[in-house]
Coordinates of C-alpha atoms in Angstrom, one line a residue:
T1 CA -77.2 -104.6 -11.4
A2 CA -76.3 -106.2 -8.1
Q3 CA -79.3 -107.2 -6.1
R4 CA -79.6 -106.0 -2.5
R5 CA -79.6 -109.1 -0.2
W6 CA -81.2 -109.6 3.2
G7 CA -80.1 -112.8 5.0
G8 CA -78.7 -114.1 1.7
A9 CA -82.1 -114.2 -0.1
P10 CA -82.4 -111.8 -3.1
M11 CA -85.2 -109.2 -2.4
S12 CA -86.4 -109.9 -6.0
S13 CA -87.1 -113.5 -5.1
L14 CA -89.2 -112.4 -2.1
G15 CA -91.1 -110.0 -4.4
T16 CA -91.8 -112.8 -6.9
A17 CA -93.1 -115.1 -4.1
V18 CA -95.4 -112.4 -2.8
A19 CA -96.7 -111.7 -6.3
A20 CA -97.4 -115.5 -6.7
G21 CA -99.5 -115.3 -3.5
S22 CA -97.3 -117.3 -1.2
H23 CA -98.7 -116.8 2.3
S24 CA -95.7 -118.5 3.9
V25 CA -93.3 -115.7 2.8
L26 CA -95.4 -112.7 4.1
P27 CA -94.4 -113.1 7.8
L28 CA -90.7 -113.3 6.7
L29 CA -91.1 -110.2 4.5
F30 CA -92.7 -108.2 7.3
L31 CA -89.8 -109.3 9.6
L32 CA -87.2 -108.3 7.1
L33 CA -88.8 -104.9 6.5
G34 CA -89.0 -104.4 10.3
Q35 CA -85.3 -105.2 10.5
Q36 CA -84.6 -102.8 7.7
G37 CA -86.3 -100.0 9.6
D38 CA -84.4 -100.8 12.8
V39 CA -81.1 -100.6 10.9
A40 CA -82.1 -97.3 9.3
G41 CA -83.1 -95.9 12.7
A42 CA -79.8 -97.0 14.3
A43 CA -77.9 -95.4 11.5
A44 CA -79.8 -92.2 11.9
A45 CA -79.1 -92.2 15.7
Q46 CA -75.3 -92.2 15.0
P47 CA -74.3 -88.5 14.7
R48 CA -72.6 -87.8 11.4
N49 CA -69.3 -85.8 11.8
W50 CA -68.9 -82.7 9.7
Y51 CA -65.6 -84.1 8.3
D52 CA -66.9 -87.5 7.2
G53 CA -65.9 -88.2 3.7
I54 CA -63.5 -85.3 3.4
E55 CA -60.2 -87.0 2.6
S56 CA -58.2 -83.8 3.1
V57 CA -59.2 -83.5 6.7
K58 CA -57.4 -85.9 9.1
V59 CA -58.8 -86.1 12.6
L60 CA -56.3 -87.7 15.0
S61 CA -56.5 -88.6 18.7
P62 CA -53.8 -89.9 21.1
G63 CA -55.2 -93.4 20.8
D64 CA -55.0 -93.6 17.0
A65 CA -52.1 -91.3 16.1
S66 CA -50.3 -93.1 13.3
Q67 CA -46.7 -92.0 12.8
E68 CA -46.8 -93.8 9.4
A69 CA -49.9 -91.9 8.3
V70 CA -48.4 -88.4 9.2
D71 CA -45.1 -89.4 7.6
D72 CA -46.9 -90.4 4.4
I73 CA -48.5 -86.9 4.3
Y74 CA -45.2 -85.2 4.8
H75 CA -43.5 -87.2 2.1
R76 CA -46.3 -86.3 -0.3
Q77 CA -46.3 -82.6 0.6
R78 CA -42.5 -82.1 1.2
D79 CA -41.6 -80.9 -2.3
A80 CA -45.1 -80.1 -3.6
Q81 CA -44.6 -76.3 -3.7
F82 CA -47.1 -76.0 -6.6
G83 CA -49.0 -79.2 -6.1
E84 CA -52.8 -79.6 -5.8
S85 CA -53.0 -81.5 -2.5
R86 CA -54.0 -79.7 0.7
V87 CA -54.2 -81.2 4.2
A88 CA -55.5 -80.2 7.6
M89 CA -54.5 -82.4 10.6
L90 CA -56.9 -81.9 13.5
L91 CA -55.5 -83.1 16.8
T92 CA -58.1 -83.8 19.4
P93 CA -57.4 -83.2 23.1
G94 CA -55.1 -85.5 25.0
V95 CA -51.4 -86.4 25.5
Y96 CA -49.9 -88.0 22.3
P97 CA -47.4 -90.8 22.5
E98 CA -43.9 -89.6 23.3
A99 CA -42.5 -90.9 19.9
F100 CA -45.2 -89.2 17.9
N101 CA -43.9 -86.3 15.9
I102 CA -45.3 -84.3 13.0
T103 CA -43.1 -82.8 10.2
V104 CA -45.0 -80.6 7.8
G105 CA -44.6 -79.8 4.1
Y106 CA -46.5 -77.5 1.8
Y107 CA -50.2 -76.7 2.3
T108 CA -50.3 -78.5 5.6
S109 CA -52.0 -77.1 8.8
V110 CA -51.6 -78.8 12.1
I111 CA -54.4 -77.6 14.4
G112 CA -55.1 -78.5 18.0
V113 CA -58.8 -78.5 18.4
G114 CA -59.0 -78.2 22.2
R115 CA -60.5 -75.3 24.0
D116 CA -56.9 -74.1 24.7
P117 CA -53.5 -75.3 23.7
S118 CA -52.7 -76.9 27.1
V119 CA -55.1 -79.8 26.4
V120 CA -53.4 -80.9 23.2
R121 CA -49.9 -82.1 24.0
L122 CA -47.3 -83.7 21.8
N123 CA -43.6 -83.9 21.3
S124 CA -43.0 -81.8 18.2
V125 CA -44.3 -80.2 15.1
A126 CA -41.4 -79.3 12.7
S127 CA -40.6 -77.7 9.4
H128 CA -37.1 -78.5 7.9
N129 CA -35.0 -77.0 5.2
G130 CA -36.1 -77.7 1.7
A131 CA -34.5 -79.6 -1.1
N132 CA -32.2 -76.6 -1.8
G133 CA -30.8 -76.8 1.7
H134 CA -32.6 -73.6 2.8
A135 CA -36.0 -72.6 4.0
T136 CA -36.5 -69.6 1.7
N137 CA -39.2 -71.4 -0.3
N138 CA -40.9 -73.0 2.7
F139 CA -44.3 -71.3 2.3
W140 CA -47.9 -72.3 3.1
R141 CA -47.6 -74.4 6.3
S142 CA -48.7 -73.7 9.9
F143 CA -49.4 -75.0 13.3
E144 CA -51.7 -73.7 16.1
G145 CA -53.5 -74.8 19.2
V146 CA -50.8 -77.1 20.6
T147 CA -48.3 -77.5 23.4
L148 CA -45.0 -79.0 22.4
W149 CA -42.5 -80.4 24.8
A150 CA -39.5 -81.6 22.7
P151 CA -36.1 -80.1 23.8
T152 CA -35.9 -78.2 20.5
I153 CA -38.7 -77.3 18.1
T154 CA -37.4 -76.4 14.6
W155 CA -39.6 -74.2 12.4
A156 CA -37.5 -73.4 9.4
A157 CA -40.0 -71.6 7.3
S158 CA -40.6 -68.4 5.4
Q159 CA -43.6 -66.4 4.3
G160 CA -47.1 -67.7 4.8
S161 CA -46.1 -70.1 7.6
P162 CA -47.6 -68.8 10.9
I163 CA -47.4 -70.1 14.4
R164 CA -50.5 -69.3 16.6
R165 CA -52.1 -70.0 19.9
S166 CA -49.4 -72.4 21.1
V167 CA -47.0 -73.2 23.9
I168 CA -43.4 -74.1 23.3
E169 CA -42.2 -75.5 26.6
R170 CA -38.5 -75.7 25.6
D171 CA -36.4 -74.1 22.8
L172 CA -37.8 -72.8 19.5
H173 CA -35.4 -72.4 16.5
L174 CA -36.7 -70.5 13.5
S175 CA -34.1 -71.7 11.1
E176 CA -32.1 -74.9 10.6
R177 CA -28.3 -75.2 10.5
D178 CA -26.8 -72.9 7.9
G179 CA -29.9 -72.7 5.8
F180 CA -31.3 -69.3 4.9
S181 CA -34.8 -68.4 5.9
S182 CA -37.2 -65.5 5.2
G183 CA -40.2 -65.4 7.6
G184 CA -42.3 -64.9 9.5
F185 CA -45.1 -64.5 12.0
I186 CA -45.9 -65.7 15.5
A187 CA -48.9 -64.6 17.6
D188 CA -50.6 -65.5 20.9
T189 CA -47.8 -68.0 21.7
K190 CA -45.6 -68.7 24.7
V191 CA -42.0 -69.6 24.2
M192 CA -40.9 -70.8 27.6
S193 CA -37.2 -71.3 27.0
K194 CA -34.7 -70.1 24.3
L195 CA -35.9 -68.5 21.1
D196 CA -33.2 -68.6 18.4
L197 CA -34.0 -66.6 15.3
G198 CA -31.0 -68.1 13.5
S199 CA -30.8 -66.9 9.8
Q200 CA -34.3 -65.3 9.7
Q201 CA -34.1 -62.1 7.7
Q202 CA -37.2 -60.6 9.3
W203 CA -40.0 -61.6 11.7
L204 CA -43.1 -60.2 13.4
F205 CA -44.0 -61.2 16.9
R206 CA -47.4 -60.1 18.2
N207 CA -48.9 -60.8 21.6
T208 CA -46.3 -63.3 22.5
D209 CA -44.6 -64.3 25.7
L210 CA -40.8 -64.7 25.4
M211 CA -39.8 -66.3 28.7
G212 CA -36.2 -67.3 28.1
E213 CA -33.1 -66.3 26.2
L214 CA -33.5 -64.5 22.9
A215 CA -30.8 -65.1 20.3
C216 CA -30.6 -62.9 17.2
P217 CA -27.4 -63.8 15.4
G218 CA -28.3 -62.3 12.1
G219 CA -31.4 -60.6 10.7
W220 CA -32.5 -57.3 9.1
N221 CA -35.9 -56.4 10.5
Y222 CA -37.5 -57.8 13.7
V223 CA -40.7 -56.3 15.0
F224 CA -42.2 -56.9 18.4
V225 CA -45.7 -55.7 19.1
G226 CA -47.4 -56.3 22.5
V227 CA -44.7 -58.8 23.5
H228 CA -43.8 -59.8 27.1
G229 CA -40.1 -60.3 27.3
A230 CA -39.2 -57.5 24.9
S231 CA -37.3 -55.6 27.5
A232 CA -34.9 -52.9 26.7
D233 CA -31.9 -55.2 27.6
A234 CA -33.2 -58.1 25.6
M235 CA -33.9 -55.9 22.6
A236 CA -30.4 -54.3 22.9
R237 CA -28.8 -57.7 22.8
C238 CA -31.0 -58.8 19.9
G239 CA -30.1 -55.6 17.9
A240 CA -26.4 -56.2 18.7
G241 CA -25.5 -52.7 17.7
T242 CA -27.2 -52.9 14.3
E243 CA -29.3 -49.8 13.8
G244 CA -33.0 -50.2 13.1
K245 CA -32.9 -54.0 13.3
V246 CA -35.4 -54.1 16.2
S247 CA -38.6 -52.2 16.4
V248 CA -40.7 -52.4 19.6
T249 CA -44.3 -51.3 20.2
K250 CA -45.2 -52.0 23.8
H251 CA -48.8 -52.7 23.3
T252 CA -51.0 -54.0 20.4
P253 CA -53.4 -51.1 19.8
R254 CA -56.3 -53.2 18.5
I255 CA -56.8 -56.9 17.6
A256 CA -58.9 -60.0 17.5
E257 CA -57.2 -63.4 17.5
K258 CA -57.9 -65.8 14.6
P259 CA -61.1 -67.9 15.0
Y260 CA -60.5 -71.6 15.6
L261 CA -62.1 -75.1 15.6
V262 CA -62.9 -76.8 18.9
R263 CA -64.1 -80.3 19.5
E264 CA -66.0 -80.1 22.8
D265 CA -65.3 -82.4 25.8
D266 CA -68.3 -84.7 24.9
G267 CA -66.3 -85.8 21.9
H268 CA -69.2 -85.1 19.5
K269 CA -70.0 -81.5 19.3
W270 CA -67.8 -79.1 17.3
H271 CA -67.8 -75.3 17.3
I272 CA -65.9 -72.4 15.8
Y273 CA -64.7 -70.2 18.6
V274 CA -64.6 -66.6 17.7
P275 CA -62.3 -64.5 19.9
K276 CA -63.3 -61.0 21.1
Y277 CA -62.2 -57.9 19.2
Y278 CA -60.2 -55.6 21.5
D279 CA -60.3 -51.9 20.6
R280 CA -57.8 -51.2 23.3
Q281 CA -54.2 -51.9 24.1
T282 CA -53.3 -55.6 24.8
K283 CA -50.0 -57.3 25.6
G284 CA -48.8 -60.9 25.8
A285 CA -50.4 -64.2 24.9
T286 CA -53.8 -65.2 26.1
V287 CA -54.0 -66.3 29.8
K288 CA -57.6 -67.6 30.1
Y289 CA -59.0 -68.6 26.7
A290 CA -62.5 -69.0 28.1
D291 CA -62.6 -65.3 29.0
T292 CA -61.6 -64.2 25.5
I293 CA -64.4 -65.8 23.4
D294 CA -67.0 -63.6 22.0
R295 CA -69.2 -66.3 20.4
K296 CA -69.3 -70.0 19.5
L297 CA -70.7 -71.2 16.2
S298 CA -72.2 -74.6 16.2
M299 CA -70.7 -76.7 13.3
E300 CA -74.0 -78.6 13.2
A301 CA -76.5 -75.8 13.0
E302 CA -74.7 -72.5 12.3
V303 CA -71.8 -73.3 9.9
F304 CA -71.8 -74.3 6.3
V305 CA -69.0 -76.8 5.5
A306 CA -67.7 -76.4 1.9
T307 CA -65.6 -78.8 -0.1
Q308 CA -63.7 -78.1 -3.3
D309 CA -66.3 -79.7 -5.6
L310 CA -68.8 -76.9 -4.8
S311 CA -69.3 -73.9 -7.0
A312 CA -69.4 -70.4 -5.6
A313 CA -73.1 -70.3 -6.3
E314 CA -73.6 -73.4 -4.2
I315 CA -71.5 -72.0 -1.4
N316 CA -73.4 -68.7 -1.4
R317 CA -76.7 -70.6 -1.2
G318 CA -75.3 -72.8 1.6
I319 CA -74.3 -69.9 3.8
Q320 CA -77.7 -68.2 3.7
G321 CA -79.1 -68.1 7.2
K322 CA -75.8 -69.4 8.7
K323 CA -73.2 -67.6 10.8
G324 CA -70.1 -69.1 9.4
L325 CA -68.4 -70.9 6.5
L326 CA -65.7 -73.5 6.9
L327 CA -63.6 -74.0 3.8
T328 CA -62.0 -77.4 3.9
P329 CA -58.7 -78.1 2.2
G330 CA -58.8 -78.1 -1.6
I331 CA -58.7 -75.9 -4.7
Y332 CA -62.0 -74.0 -5.3
R333 CA -62.4 -72.6 -8.9
L334 CA -64.9 -69.8 -8.4
A335 CA -66.9 -68.2 -11.3
E336 CA -68.3 -65.6 -8.9
P337 CA -67.2 -64.4 -5.4
I338 CA -68.0 -65.9 -2.1
K339 CA -70.2 -63.1 -0.7
V340 CA -70.4 -62.2 2.9
S341 CA -73.7 -60.5 3.7
A342 CA -74.2 -60.6 7.5
D343 CA -72.7 -58.9 10.5
N344 CA -70.5 -61.2 12.7
F345 CA -70.0 -63.7 9.9
V346 CA -66.9 -65.9 9.9
V347 CA -65.1 -67.4 7.0
L348 CA -62.5 -69.9 8.2
G349 CA -60.2 -72.0 6.1
I350 CA -58.2 -75.0 7.2
G351 CA -55.4 -76.6 5.3
F352 CA -54.8 -73.7 3.0
P353 CA -58.0 -73.8 0.8
T354 CA -57.1 -72.1 -2.4
L355 CA -59.7 -69.8 -3.9
V356 CA -59.1 -69.3 -7.6
A357 CA -60.8 -66.1 -8.9
T358 CA -61.9 -66.2 -12.5
W359 CA -63.8 -64.0 -15.0
G360 CA -62.1 -60.9 -13.5
K361 CA -64.2 -61.2 -10.3
P362 CA -63.2 -61.4 -6.7
A363 CA -62.8 -64.7 -4.8
V364 CA -64.2 -63.1 -1.6
Q365 CA -66.3 -60.0 -1.3
V366 CA -67.4 -58.2 1.9
P367 CA -69.7 -55.2 1.5
D368 CA -69.6 -51.9 3.3
G369 CA -71.5 -51.4 6.5
L370 CA -71.0 -54.8 8.1
H371 CA -69.7 -55.3 11.7
D372 CA -67.1 -57.7 13.0
V373 CA -66.7 -60.0 10.0
R374 CA -63.7 -62.4 10.2
V375 CA -61.9 -63.9 7.2
A376 CA -59.1 -66.3 8.0
G377 CA -56.9 -69.0 6.7
V378 CA -57.3 -68.7 2.9
L379 CA -55.0 -68.6 -0.1
L380 CA -56.3 -66.5 -2.9
E381 CA -55.1 -67.1 -6.5
A382 CA -55.5 -65.3 -9.8
G383 CA -57.3 -67.4 -12.4
T384 CA -58.4 -64.7 -14.9
P385 CA -56.6 -64.9 -18.2
K386 CA -54.4 -61.9 -18.9
A387 CA -56.3 -59.2 -20.9
E388 CA -56.6 -55.5 -21.4
A389 CA -59.6 -55.1 -19.1
E390 CA -58.9 -54.4 -15.4
T391 CA -59.9 -57.2 -13.0
S392 CA -61.5 -56.9 -9.6
P393 CA -59.4 -57.5 -6.5
L394 CA -59.0 -61.1 -5.4
L395 CA -60.4 -60.0 -2.1
Q396 CA -62.5 -56.8 -1.9
W397 CA -63.7 -55.4 1.4
G398 CA -66.1 -52.5 0.8
A399 CA -67.0 -50.7 -2.4
R400 CA -64.8 -48.1 -4.1
Q401 CA -66.1 -44.6 -3.5
P402 CA -65.6 -41.7 -5.9
P403 CA -63.8 -38.8 -4.2
P404 CA -66.0 -35.9 -3.0
A405 CA -65.6 -32.6 -4.7
D406 CA -64.4 -31.0 -1.5
E407 CA -60.9 -32.4 -1.1
T408 CA -60.6 -31.1 2.5
F409 CA -63.7 -32.9 3.4
R410 CA -62.4 -36.1 1.8
R411 CA -59.2 -35.9 3.9
R412 CA -60.7 -35.0 7.2
K413 CA -64.2 -36.5 7.4
K414 CA -64.6 -40.0 8.5
R415 CA -66.1 -42.2 5.8
L416 CA -68.1 -44.3 8.3
L417 CA -68.6 -47.1 5.7
G418 CA -67.0 -49.9 7.6
A419 CA -68.1 -49.5 11.2
E420 CA -69.1 -47.0 13.8
E421 CA -66.5 -45.4 16.0
G422 CA -65.0 -47.9 18.4
A423 CA -66.1 -50.9 16.4
A424 CA -64.3 -53.0 13.8
A425 CA -65.5 -53.8 10.3
G426 CA -63.6 -57.0 10.7
V427 CA -60.3 -58.8 10.7
L428 CA -58.3 -60.7 8.1
S429 CA -56.1 -63.4 9.7
D430 CA -53.6 -65.5 7.7
V431 CA -54.8 -64.3 4.3
F432 CA -52.4 -65.0 1.5
A433 CA -52.6 -64.3 -2.2
R434 CA -50.6 -65.1 -5.3
V435 CA -50.4 -64.3 -9.0
G436 CA -48.4 -66.6 -11.2
S437 CA -48.4 -69.4 -13.8
F438 CA -48.6 -72.9 -12.3
K439 CA -48.6 -76.2 -14.1
Y440 CA -51.6 -77.6 -12.3
Q441 CA -53.6 -74.9 -13.9
G442 CA -52.0 -75.5 -17.3
C443 CA -49.4 -72.7 -17.1
P444 CA -51.7 -69.8 -18.0
M445 CA -50.8 -66.2 -18.1
V446 CA -53.2 -64.6 -15.5
Q447 CA -54.0 -61.2 -14.1
A448 CA -55.1 -59.7 -10.8
D449 CA -54.7 -55.9 -10.9
T450 CA -55.0 -55.8 -7.1
M451 CA -54.7 -58.7 -4.7
V452 CA -56.4 -57.3 -1.6
E453 CA -58.4 -54.0 -1.6
I454 CA -59.7 -52.5 1.7
N455 CA -62.3 -49.7 1.1
S456 CA -64.1 -50.0 4.4
D457 CA -63.0 -48.3 7.6
R458 CA -61.4 -49.9 10.7
V459 CA -60.4 -53.2 9.2
V460 CA -57.5 -55.1 10.8
L461 CA -55.0 -57.1 8.7
D462 CA -53.3 -59.7 10.9
H463 CA -50.7 -61.5 8.7
V464 CA -51.2 -61.0 5.0
W465 CA -48.7 -62.1 2.3
L466 CA -49.3 -61.0 -1.3
W467 CA -47.0 -62.7 -3.8
H468 CA -46.4 -62.3 -7.4
A469 CA -44.5 -65.4 -8.2
D470 CA -40.8 -64.9 -9.0
H471 CA -40.5 -68.7 -9.6
D472 CA -42.9 -71.4 -10.6
D473 CA -43.1 -74.8 -12.2
C474 CA -43.7 -73.4 -15.7
G475 CA -40.2 -72.0 -16.3
T476 CA -39.8 -68.8 -14.3
Q477 CA -36.7 -68.9 -12.1
P478 CA -35.0 -66.3 -9.8
E479 CA -32.1 -66.2 -12.3
G480 CA -34.3 -64.1 -14.5
V481 CA -35.7 -66.4 -17.2
D482 CA -38.5 -64.3 -18.8
V483 CA -41.4 -66.7 -19.1
Q484 CA -44.9 -67.3 -17.7
S485 CA -45.1 -65.8 -14.2
D486 CA -43.1 -62.7 -15.3
R487 CA -45.8 -62.2 -18.0
C488 CA -48.7 -62.3 -15.5
V489 CA -50.1 -59.0 -14.4
S490 CA -50.4 -57.5 -11.0
K491 CA -50.6 -53.8 -10.1
H492 CA -50.9 -53.6 -6.3
G493 CA -50.6 -56.2 -3.6
L494 CA -52.5 -54.2 -1.1
L495 CA -54.6 -51.1 -1.9
V496 CA -56.1 -49.3 1.2
N497 CA -58.8 -46.7 0.7
G498 CA -60.5 -47.1 4.1
R499 CA -59.7 -45.1 7.2
G500 CA -58.3 -46.5 10.4
V501 CA -56.9 -49.6 8.8
T502 CA -54.3 -51.4 10.8
S503 CA -51.9 -54.1 9.6
Y504 CA -49.6 -56.5 11.5
G505 CA -47.1 -58.7 9.5
L506 CA -47.8 -57.4 6.0
A507 CA -45.7 -58.5 3.0
A508 CA -46.1 -57.8 -0.7
E509 CA -43.6 -59.0 -3.3
H510 CA -42.5 -58.8 -7.0
I511 CA -45.5 -56.7 -8.2
A512 CA -44.3 -54.9 -11.3
A513 CA -47.1 -52.7 -12.6
G514 CA -47.5 -50.4 -9.6
H515 CA -46.6 -49.7 -6.0
N516 CA -46.5 -53.0 -4.1
V517 CA -48.6 -51.3 -1.4
L518 CA -50.6 -48.2 -2.0
W519 CA -52.2 -46.6 1.0
N520 CA -54.8 -43.9 0.3
G521 CA -56.8 -44.0 3.5
E522 CA -56.3 -41.8 6.5
D523 CA -55.1 -42.9 10.0
G524 CA -53.4 -46.1 8.7
E525 CA -51.0 -48.0 10.9
A526 CA -48.5 -50.7 9.8
Y527 CA -46.4 -52.8 12.1
F528 CA -43.9 -54.7 10.0
Y529 CA -43.6 -54.7 6.3
Q530 CA -41.5 -56.8 3.9
A531 CA -41.2 -56.4 0.1
E532 CA -38.9 -58.1 -2.3
L533 CA -39.2 -56.0 -5.5
P534 CA -39.7 -57.3 -9.1
Y535 CA -36.0 -57.7 -9.8
H536 CA -36.9 -59.4 -13.2
D537 CA -38.4 -56.1 -14.4
K538 CA -36.0 -53.1 -14.9
E539 CA -38.9 -50.8 -15.8
F540 CA -40.3 -50.9 -12.3
G541 CA -37.9 -48.2 -11.1
L542 CA -38.2 -46.1 -14.3
R543 CA -41.9 -45.8 -13.8
G544 CA -41.5 -44.2 -10.4
Y545 CA -42.9 -47.1 -8.4
A546 CA -41.9 -48.0 -4.8
G547 CA -42.2 -50.9 -2.4
Y548 CA -44.5 -49.0 -0.1
A549 CA -46.3 -45.7 -1.0
V550 CA -48.7 -43.5 1.0
A551 CA -50.8 -41.0 -1.0
P552 CA -49.6 -37.4 -0.9
S553 CA -53.0 -36.2 0.4
V554 CA -52.9 -38.4 3.5
E555 CA -52.6 -36.4 6.7
A556 CA -52.0 -39.2 9.2
H557 CA -50.1 -42.5 8.8
S558 CA -47.7 -44.3 11.1
A559 CA -45.5 -47.3 10.5
S560 CA -42.7 -49.3 12.2
G561 CA -40.2 -51.8 10.9
L562 CA -40.5 -51.6 7.1
G563 CA -38.1 -53.4 4.7
V564 CA -37.7 -53.3 0.9
Y565 CA -35.2 -55.5 -0.9
I566 CA -33.7 -55.9 -4.4
I567 CA -32.0 -59.1 -5.7
G568 CA -29.4 -58.6 -8.5
A569 CA -27.6 -55.6 -10.0
E570 CA -30.1 -54.5 -12.7
L571 CA -33.1 -52.9 -10.9
E572 CA -32.6 -49.3 -9.7
L573 CA -35.1 -47.1 -7.8
R574 CA -35.3 -43.5 -6.9
S575 CA -36.8 -44.4 -3.6
A576 CA -37.8 -47.5 -1.6
F577 CA -40.6 -45.6 0.1
I578 CA -42.9 -42.7 -0.9
F579 CA -44.7 -40.8 1.9
P580 CA -46.5 -37.5 2.5
A581 CA -44.7 -35.1 4.8
T582 CA -47.2 -35.9 7.6
V583 CA -46.1 -39.5 8.3
Q584 CA -44.5 -40.9 11.4
V585 CA -42.3 -43.8 10.4
R586 CA -39.6 -45.7 12.4
N587 CA -36.9 -48.0 11.1
M588 CA -36.9 -48.2 7.3
V589 CA -34.6 -50.8 5.9
S590 CA -33.3 -51.5 2.4
V591 CA -31.3 -54.5 1.3
V592 CA -29.6 -55.3 -2.0
I593 CA -28.5 -58.9 -2.5
A594 CA -25.8 -59.5 -5.2
G595 CA -25.9 -55.8 -6.2
S596 CA -24.9 -52.4 -4.8
N597 CA -26.6 -50.4 -2.1
D598 CA -26.8 -47.3 -4.3
Q599 CA -29.4 -49.1 -6.5
F600 CA -31.7 -47.4 -4.0
Q601 CA -31.0 -43.7 -4.8
N602 CA -32.9 -42.7 -1.7
M603 CA -34.5 -44.5 1.2
A604 CA -37.7 -42.3 1.2
C605 CA -39.1 -39.4 -0.7
L606 CA -41.9 -37.1 0.5
R607 CA -44.6 -35.8 -1.8
E608 CA -46.5 -32.6 -2.0
P609 CA -50.3 -33.0 -1.3
T610 CA -51.0 -32.0 -4.9
A611 CA -48.6 -34.6 -6.4
S612 CA -49.6 -37.7 -8.2
V613 CA -48.9 -40.8 -6.2
E614 CA -48.2 -43.0 -9.3
G615 CA -48.2 -43.0 -13.1
A616 CA -46.5 -40.8 -15.6
G617 CA -44.5 -38.0 -14.0
A618 CA -45.1 -39.1 -10.5
E619 CA -41.3 -39.5 -9.9
K620 CA -40.9 -35.7 -10.5
H621 CA -43.0 -34.6 -7.5
G622 CA -40.6 -35.4 -4.7
R623 CA -40.4 -32.4 -2.3
Q624 CA -37.7 -33.9 -0.2
C625 CA -35.8 -37.2 -0.3
F626 CA -33.8 -38.9 2.5
K627 CA -30.7 -41.0 2.0
A628 CA -30.0 -44.0 4.2
Q629 CA -28.6 -43.0 7.6
S630 CA -26.1 -45.8 7.6
C631 CA -25.2 -49.0 5.8
R632 CA -23.6 -52.2 7.0
G633 CA -22.8 -54.7 4.2
I634 CA -25.9 -55.2 2.0
R635 CA -28.3 -53.5 4.5
C636 CA -29.0 -49.8 4.9
V637 CA -31.3 -48.1 7.4
L638 CA -33.1 -44.8 8.0
D639 CA -34.3 -44.7 11.6
H640 CA -37.2 -42.2 11.4
I641 CA -39.3 -39.7 9.6
P642 CA -39.8 -37.0 10.7

């Protein structure tokens, strides 16, 4: 064993001398021990940063911004679609060198950690086409909290790749050259010059300022909610005569922006800033960030910082008495759920922490009755082996309740399990989930019957993508090879039982054993939806399933800008959408790629209140069905119900 040395003399030699009674060494020993205490005291006086020793968190400042370092991260992550590495780059306030640019790959978050985006300035953050020459697989990447000044910012990305809380001073291009792209989500962002949507198939803009030209050369479904610059003239030009391509809601009815990390001006203290929840109409990006903060959580005293080596039990013990949980980048294999148990609690992930649910249990669980809980920035993954038994949802908010005997009471009476009137149970921001077979897990066949289940009332979903893999690194490919991921099990992407649930930027894809989204709760609102159906599974249509279904007993539901797609010529559906007769829906879109539009027999079918919403015989209960109003090429549209 190496001996600890002081001034070159082994401590054991000093001990030997003392034991031998050498008086000459005692003063030296006392001196050395005093120096040891001084060193320890000095070390204790140096504040330890919460990110020390966490290799997946890179904290950069203008004075030490290494282009070589960020390029190395990009080259490592560029093609790592199903890799294990995750990275959060935290940019502290200041103006970064003009030549400093960040290009991102998979599982990479670029986060400005100033109090507002104006204090973190750099040339560009970019996402480029993938190895296939397109951006259709450019998932799980993000930037937020920055101001970018390059003449053109290119963000060629698809699902699970948000832009938030940023300022783009010049042009923003959402695709690259002739590459296809399938996004996307922007919120609380200012685009001060041209916004070019390029090849983007669909996109949701929420609380954004569009201050320059808007170019929409293609596209199927663009939704603008609470957006400055979404004038009638601009939207008419964007729509370019294509029916139902653009959906506009002037104000966002209710929202809270995503929580975010801040390094304070003293350079040492860190907080999680938690924006206010607005249960009223809002429009445009934030003007004064200081006026919008509800609370600040001290990283030192009020937040538990988790790393991937911790178990769920250790995380649950760590958050007791705390007000927040920061999940750092990594893969967390959870034998039990992370359990939120306090009002106003915040779960914030950075760098796409991946929470793998096992043993049929949730990865995250929020009970009924809590107020203003936030869950943000996490990737949920199924890790339970495929079996006969039903699994719990990957994320479960509130407990399932048996229906009361009085059906009228059930439909009309507020459940009051999530929050009191005028309050929110909470908000999900940038929450993604996936079911599939991936090599880093050993290519297992896994199961998650439901990815996200909302049982409490008045929960807001702000950018949620729920994906059953249609390709993987274990053999499944879009061409239809029937191997691992096709044999994994998922029944619903989103299941809503709570009342007054609102979603912005919802997508659910390739789920074969049930409706991709099933909405049982009253007073639901959905702004933007995108579903690519399980084109590998011909039985999906024969079972009477749809891309988006609302229970026949629901009396109030509204939605705007909904798209359901099929790839290939084999899958046929009676209807893309299933609704009760009481819904109010605008701009339903169907798309069939490499097939025929009549593979959707109808755009939407209405159900009697007594009908079954799914299962055997459900397809027989349609009271009235609606064909597409018009078709152009591979895209069809129905502009409204009723």
